[in-house]
Amino acid sequence: MTSIRNVQNTHISEQLRQLHGALIDIVSVMNRPQRDEAMVRAAGIALDRALFPLLVGIERLGPIGVVEMADRVGRDHTTVSRQVAKLESLGLIERKGNATDRRVREATITAKGKAMTDLVDAAREKMARAIFASWDERDFEELVRLMRKFADDMKRDVSGDD
Amino acid sequence: MTSIRNVQNTHISEQLRQLHGALIDIVSVMNRPQRDEAMVRAAGIALDRALFPLLVGIERLGPIGVVEMADRVGRDHTTVSRQVAKLESLGLIERKGNATDRRVREATITAKGKAMTDLVDAAREKMARAIFASWDERDFEELVRLMRKFADDMKRDVSGDD
DNA sequence: CCTCAATATGTGTATTGTGCACATAATAGG
DNA sequence: CCTATTATGTGCACAATACACATATTGAGG
């Protein structure tokens, strides 16, 4: 192995560590005393901390079953089963059996639930616009493109050899 | 407001939604049955699920106090206090009072703890290299740069008006 | 120098969240 | 048809978490 190659490898390792650090910071901010929850609470609605990611996920990915959702959030399917049931009883989502596979009971967001995620989305967008206000357009577009690409390749890789 | 401006605003909103979607996917993968934990478990060591993010955080950010760490992970400081105490009793971190402020007991990773995070880091780097194998160098460098910038601006913004 | 609000850490205790063992229903493939 | 696999769900014990409260220290004013 040439020393040039070593340098490059070292450089990539450093870059990867940088990237991981940035991801930690981002997740850290997203974890803050649950900004979303605080938001909604301020709007007069209360929702258990644990239910929020699920509601958002169902809005984004629905109709979606319990198992797939559990895989997404990294929790046991029984845990998610209970939480989804709670969201249903609150009228924030509804479920109906899938036509072709009657084992799955797909969850979809209701108007009431959507009203809630819309509030949160608006708050998030406002925050995001503040963050990107000082960015030039090229960088912004590039971030979106590369982040999307990264997420896709990550998913592909994980499902591939796992 | 001109219609051109509307189009731009709509475009940005779409981009932001894209970005948020990508972030959800990324966090989703990072949440998988705790890849890290599974890794370490495979290496013969067992560590409570909840302790892992803290150990990694202390390795990255240490020396660091309980309150700041709690802020990072979005948990109550009392919860983190107990978890850090557990990490200490396991010999994975150590703590010493800060010289100038004797209220804080800063946590630092030990050799034993470092050995553990090194294992995980190696696994993560391997995974990351697989993901980026098909990327051209420019895109990769740009992703790192922009992600770091994004994380920094995000932090700045949050601490600013919160 | 003294007082008091603010900050960092920690303990007791009740509640919530979570996973495992297990069960049922439906599907898919010999 | 059987049988292995998959999706969902319940009972239960335990882990994780937050709230109320306590102690020690700091720092800013008076």
PDB file of N, CA, C and O in Angstrom, chain B residues 46-80:
ATOM      1  N   ALA B  46     -22.086  -6.670  26.860  1.00  0.00           N
ATOM      2  CA  ALA B  46     -23.491  -6.278  26.911  1.00  0.00           C
ATOM      3  C   ALA B  46     -23.600  -4.910  27.571  1.00  0.00           C
ATOM      4  O   ALA B  46     -22.903  -4.622  28.529  1.00  0.00           O
ATOM      5  N   LEU B  47     -24.448  -4.081  27.024  1.00  0.00           N
ATOM      6  CA  LEU B  47     -24.638  -2.757  27.605  1.00  0.00           C
ATOM      7  C   LEU B  47     -26.085  -2.340  27.390  1.00  0.00           C
ATOM      8  O   LEU B  47     -26.623  -2.494  26.298  1.00  0.00           O
ATOM      9  N   ASP B  48     -26.701  -1.849  28.446  1.00  0.00           N
ATOM     10  CA  ASP B  48     -28.093  -1.443  28.334  1.00  0.00           C
ATOM     11  C   ASP B  48     -28.266  -0.489  27.172  1.00  0.00           C
ATOM     12  O   ASP B  48     -27.479   0.428  26.967  1.00  0.00           O
ATOM     13  N   ARG B  49     -29.335  -0.712  26.453  1.00  0.00           N
ATOM     14  CA  ARG B  49     -29.676   0.089  25.291  1.00  0.00           C
ATOM     15  C   ARG B  49     -29.524   1.580  25.564  1.00  0.00           C
ATOM     16  O   ARG B  49     -28.909   2.301  24.800  1.00  0.00           O
ATOM     17  N   ALA B  50     -30.069   2.012  26.680  1.00  0.00           N
ATOM     18  CA  ALA B  50     -30.136   3.446  26.971  1.00  0.00           C
ATOM     19  C   ALA B  50     -28.763   4.054  27.261  1.00  0.00           C
ATOM     20  O   ALA B  50     -28.574   5.260  27.138  1.00  0.00           O
ATOM     21  N   LEU B  51     -27.807   3.218  27.662  1.00  0.00           N
ATOM     22  CA  LEU B  51     -26.503   3.749  28.051  1.00  0.00           C
ATOM     23  C   LEU B  51     -25.625   4.083  26.855  1.00  0.00           C
ATOM     24  O   LEU B  51     -24.712   4.904  26.940  1.00  0.00           O
ATOM     25  N   PHE B  52     -25.925   3.468  25.732  1.00  0.00           N
ATOM     26  CA  PHE B  52     -25.053   3.623  24.586  1.00  0.00           C
ATOM     27  C   PHE B  52     -24.890   5.043  24.056  1.00  0.00           C
ATOM     28  O   PHE B  52     -23.770   5.522  23.898  1.00  0.00           O
ATOM     29  N   PRO B  53     -25.988   5.702  23.801  1.00  0.00           N
ATOM     30  CA  PRO B  53     -25.854   7.083  23.303  1.00  0.00           C
ATOM     31  C   PRO B  53     -25.033   7.943  24.255  1.00  0.00           C
ATOM     32  O   PRO B  53     -24.271   8.800  23.825  1.00  0.00           O
ATOM     33  N   LEU B  54     -25.172   7.687  25.532  1.00  0.00           N
ATOM     34  CA  LEU B  54     -24.415   8.469  26.511  1.00  0.00           C
ATOM     35  C   LEU B  54     -22.929   8.185  26.408  1.00  0.00           C
ATOM     36  O   LEU B  54     -22.114   9.113  26.424  1.00  0.00           O
ATOM     37  N   LEU B  55     -22.582   6.904  26.312  1.00  0.00           N
ATOM     38  CA  LEU B  55     -21.169   6.549  26.216  1.00  0.00           C
ATOM     39  C   LEU B  55     -20.544   7.189  24.985  1.00  0.00           C
ATOM     40  O   LEU B  55     -19.479   7.812  25.052  1.00  0.00           O
ATOM     41  N   VAL B  56     -21.234   7.076  23.871  1.00  0.00           N
ATOM     42  CA  VAL B  56     -20.736   7.681  22.629  1.00  0.00           C
ATOM     43  C   VAL B  56     -20.617   9.198  22.777  1.00  0.00           C
ATOM     44  O   VAL B  56     -19.618   9.800  22.383  1.00  0.00           O
ATOM     45  N   GLY B  57     -21.634   9.780  23.399  1.00  0.00           N
ATOM     46  CA  GLY B  57     -21.627  11.227  23.594  1.00  0.00           C
ATOM     47  C   GLY B  57     -20.475  11.672  24.469  1.00  0.00           C
ATOM     48  O   GLY B  57     -19.820  12.680  24.185  1.00  0.00           O
ATOM     49  N   ILE B  58     -20.193  10.927  25.518  1.00  0.00           N
ATOM     50  CA  ILE B  58     -19.109  11.294  26.422  1.00  0.00           C
ATOM     51  C   ILE B  58     -17.760  11.148  25.723  1.00  0.00           C
ATOM     52  O   ILE B  58     -16.870  11.978  25.883  1.00  0.00           O
ATOM     53  N   GLU B  59     -17.651  10.127  24.889  1.00  0.00           N
ATOM     54  CA  GLU B  59     -16.396   9.953  24.140  1.00  0.00           C
ATOM     55  C   GLU B  59     -16.184  11.145  23.208  1.00  0.00           C
ATOM     56  O   GLU B  59     -15.086  11.677  23.106  1.00  0.00           O
ATOM     57  N   ARG B  60     -17.262  11.570  22.585  1.00  0.00           N
ATOM     58  CA  ARG B  60     -17.169  12.665  21.615  1.00  0.00           C
ATOM     59  C   ARG B  60     -16.992  14.030  22.269  1.00  0.00           C
ATOM     60  O   ARG B  60     -16.271  14.881  21.790  1.00  0.00           O
ATOM     61  N   LEU B  61     -17.728  14.237  23.339  1.00  0.00           N
ATOM     62  CA  LEU B  61     -17.848  15.596  23.873  1.00  0.00           C
ATOM     63  C   LEU B  61     -17.137  15.807  25.207  1.00  0.00           C
ATOM     64  O   LEU B  61     -16.994  16.931  25.655  1.00  0.00           O
ATOM     65  N   GLY B  62     -16.730  14.695  25.828  1.00  0.00           N
ATOM     66  CA  GLY B  62     -16.152  14.794  27.153  1.00  0.00           C
ATOM     67  C   GLY B  62     -14.894  15.630  27.179  1.00  0.00           C
ATOM     68  O   GLY B  62     -14.251  15.791  26.162  1.00  0.00           O
ATOM     69  N   PRO B  63     -14.528  16.178  28.362  1.00  0.00           N
ATOM     70  CA  PRO B  63     -15.277  16.071  29.616  1.00  0.00           C
ATOM     71  C   PRO B  63     -16.562  16.894  29.563  1.00  0.00           C
ATOM     72  O   PRO B  63     -16.537  18.035  29.095  1.00  0.00           O
ATOM     73  N   ILE B  64     -17.628  16.320  30.065  1.00  0.00           N
ATOM     74  CA  ILE B  64     -18.931  16.966  29.981  1.00  0.00           C
ATOM     75  C   ILE B  64     -19.758  16.647  31.226  1.00  0.00           C
ATOM     76  O   ILE B  64     -19.656  15.552  31.775  1.00  0.00           O
ATOM     77  N   GLY B  65     -20.522  17.624  31.670  1.00  0.00           N
ATOM     78  CA  GLY B  65     -21.339  17.455  32.873  1.00  0.00           C
ATOM     79  C   GLY B  65     -22.692  16.837  32.580  1.00  0.00           C
ATOM     80  O   GLY B  65     -23.071  16.665  31.412  1.00  0.00           O
ATOM     81  N   VAL B  66     -23.403  16.529  33.640  1.00  0.00           N
ATOM     82  CA  VAL B  66     -24.692  15.847  33.518  1.00  0.00           C
ATOM     83  C   VAL B  66     -25.729  16.714  32.807  1.00  0.00           C
ATOM     84  O   VAL B  66     -26.425  16.235  31.910  1.00  0.00           O
ATOM     85  N   VAL B  67     -25.829  17.956  33.195  1.00  0.00           N
ATOM     86  CA  VAL B  67     -26.872  18.821  32.646  1.00  0.00           C
ATOM     87  C   VAL B  67     -26.703  19.029  31.140  1.00  0.00           C
ATOM     88  O   VAL B  67     -27.661  18.914  30.374  1.00  0.00           O
ATOM     89  N   GLU B  68     -25.473  19.306  30.734  1.00  0.00           N
ATOM     90  CA  GLU B  68     -25.239  19.531  29.310  1.00  0.00           C
ATOM     91  C   GLU B  68     -25.545  18.270  28.515  1.00  0.00           C
ATOM     92  O   GLU B  68     -26.145  18.315  27.445  1.00  0.00           O
ATOM     93  N   MET B  69     -25.151  17.156  29.078  1.00  0.00           N
ATOM     94  CA  MET B  69     -25.409  15.877  28.409  1.00  0.00           C
ATOM     95  C   MET B  69     -26.915  15.645  28.300  1.00  0.00           C
ATOM     96  O   MET B  69     -27.404  15.183  27.264  1.00  0.00           O
ATOM     97  N   ALA B  70     -27.628  15.945  29.354  1.00  0.00           N
ATOM     98  CA  ALA B  70     -29.079  15.764  29.368  1.00  0.00           C
ATOM     99  C   ALA B  70     -29.723  16.596  28.272  1.00  0.00           C
ATOM    100  O   ALA B  70     -30.641  16.150  27.576  1.00  0.00           O
ATOM    101  N   ASP B  71     -29.202  17.792  28.106  1.00  0.00           N
ATOM    102  CA  ASP B  71     -29.702  18.686  27.078  1.00  0.00           C
ATOM    103  C   ASP B  71     -29.482  18.071  25.693  1.00  0.00           C
ATOM    104  O   ASP B  71     -30.343  18.132  24.822  1.00  0.00           O
ATOM    105  N   ARG B  72     -28.331  17.470  25.527  1.00  0.00           N
ATOM    106  CA  ARG B  72     -27.982  16.847  24.253  1.00  0.00           C
ATOM    107  C   ARG B  72     -28.929  15.717  23.875  1.00  0.00           C
ATOM    108  O   ARG B  72     -29.349  15.601  22.732  1.00  0.00           O
ATOM    109  N   VAL B  73     -29.192  14.853  24.819  1.00  0.00           N
ATOM    110  CA  VAL B  73     -29.975  13.668  24.491  1.00  0.00           C
ATOM    111  C   VAL B  73     -31.474  13.871  24.707  1.00  0.00           C
ATOM    112  O   VAL B  73     -32.268  12.979  24.447  1.00  0.00           O
ATOM    113  N   GLY B  74     -31.852  15.054  25.206  1.00  0.00           N
ATOM    114  CA  GLY B  74     -33.272  15.342  25.360  1.00  0.00           C
ATOM    115  C   GLY B  74     -33.948  14.540  26.459  1.00  0.00           C
ATOM    116  O   GLY B  74     -35.114  14.182  26.351  1.00  0.00           O
ATOM    117  N   ARG B  75     -33.201  14.260  27.538  1.00  0.00           N
ATOM    118  CA  ARG B  75     -33.787  13.550  28.680  1.00  0.00           C
ATOM    119  C   ARG B  75     -33.632  14.401  29.920  1.00  0.00           C
ATOM    120  O   ARG B  75     -32.794  15.294  29.966  1.00  0.00           O
ATOM    121  N   ASP B  76     -34.429  14.104  30.918  1.00  0.00           N
ATOM    122  CA  ASP B  76     -34.342  14.835  32.166  1.00  0.00           C
ATOM    123  C   ASP B  76     -32.955  14.622  32.795  1.00  0.00           C
ATOM    124  O   ASP B  76     -32.360  13.555  32.660  1.00  0.00           O
ATOM    125  N   HIS B  77     -32.470  15.652  33.472  1.00  0.00           N
ATOM    126  CA  HIS B  77     -31.118  15.533  34.022  1.00  0.00           C
ATOM    127  C   HIS B  77     -31.009  14.446  35.088  1.00  0.00           C
ATOM    128  O   HIS B  77     -29.954  13.861  35.288  1.00  0.00           O
ATOM    129  N   THR B  78     -32.115  14.170  35.752  1.00  0.00           N
ATOM    130  CA  THR B  78     -32.072  13.120  36.786  1.00  0.00           C
ATOM    131  C   THR B  78     -31.900  11.740  36.155  1.00  0.00           C
ATOM    132  O   THR B  78     -31.207  10.876  36.694  1.00  0.00           O
ATOM    133  N   THR B  79     -32.535  11.567  35.015  1.00  0.00           N
ATOM    134  CA  THR B  79     -32.382  10.308  34.286  1.00  0.00           C
ATOM    135  C   THR B  79     -30.928  10.116  33.882  1.00  0.00           C
ATOM    136  O   THR B  79     -30.326   9.066  34.120  1.00  0.00           O
ATOM    137  N   VAL B  80     -30.366  11.162  33.303  1.00  0.00           N
ATOM    138  CA  VAL B  80     -28.981  11.097  32.833  1.00  0.00           C
ATOM    139  C   VAL B  80     -28.030  10.905  34.007  1.00  0.00           C
ATOM    140  O   VAL B  80     -27.049  10.165  33.902  1.00  0.00           O
TER     141      VAL B  80
END
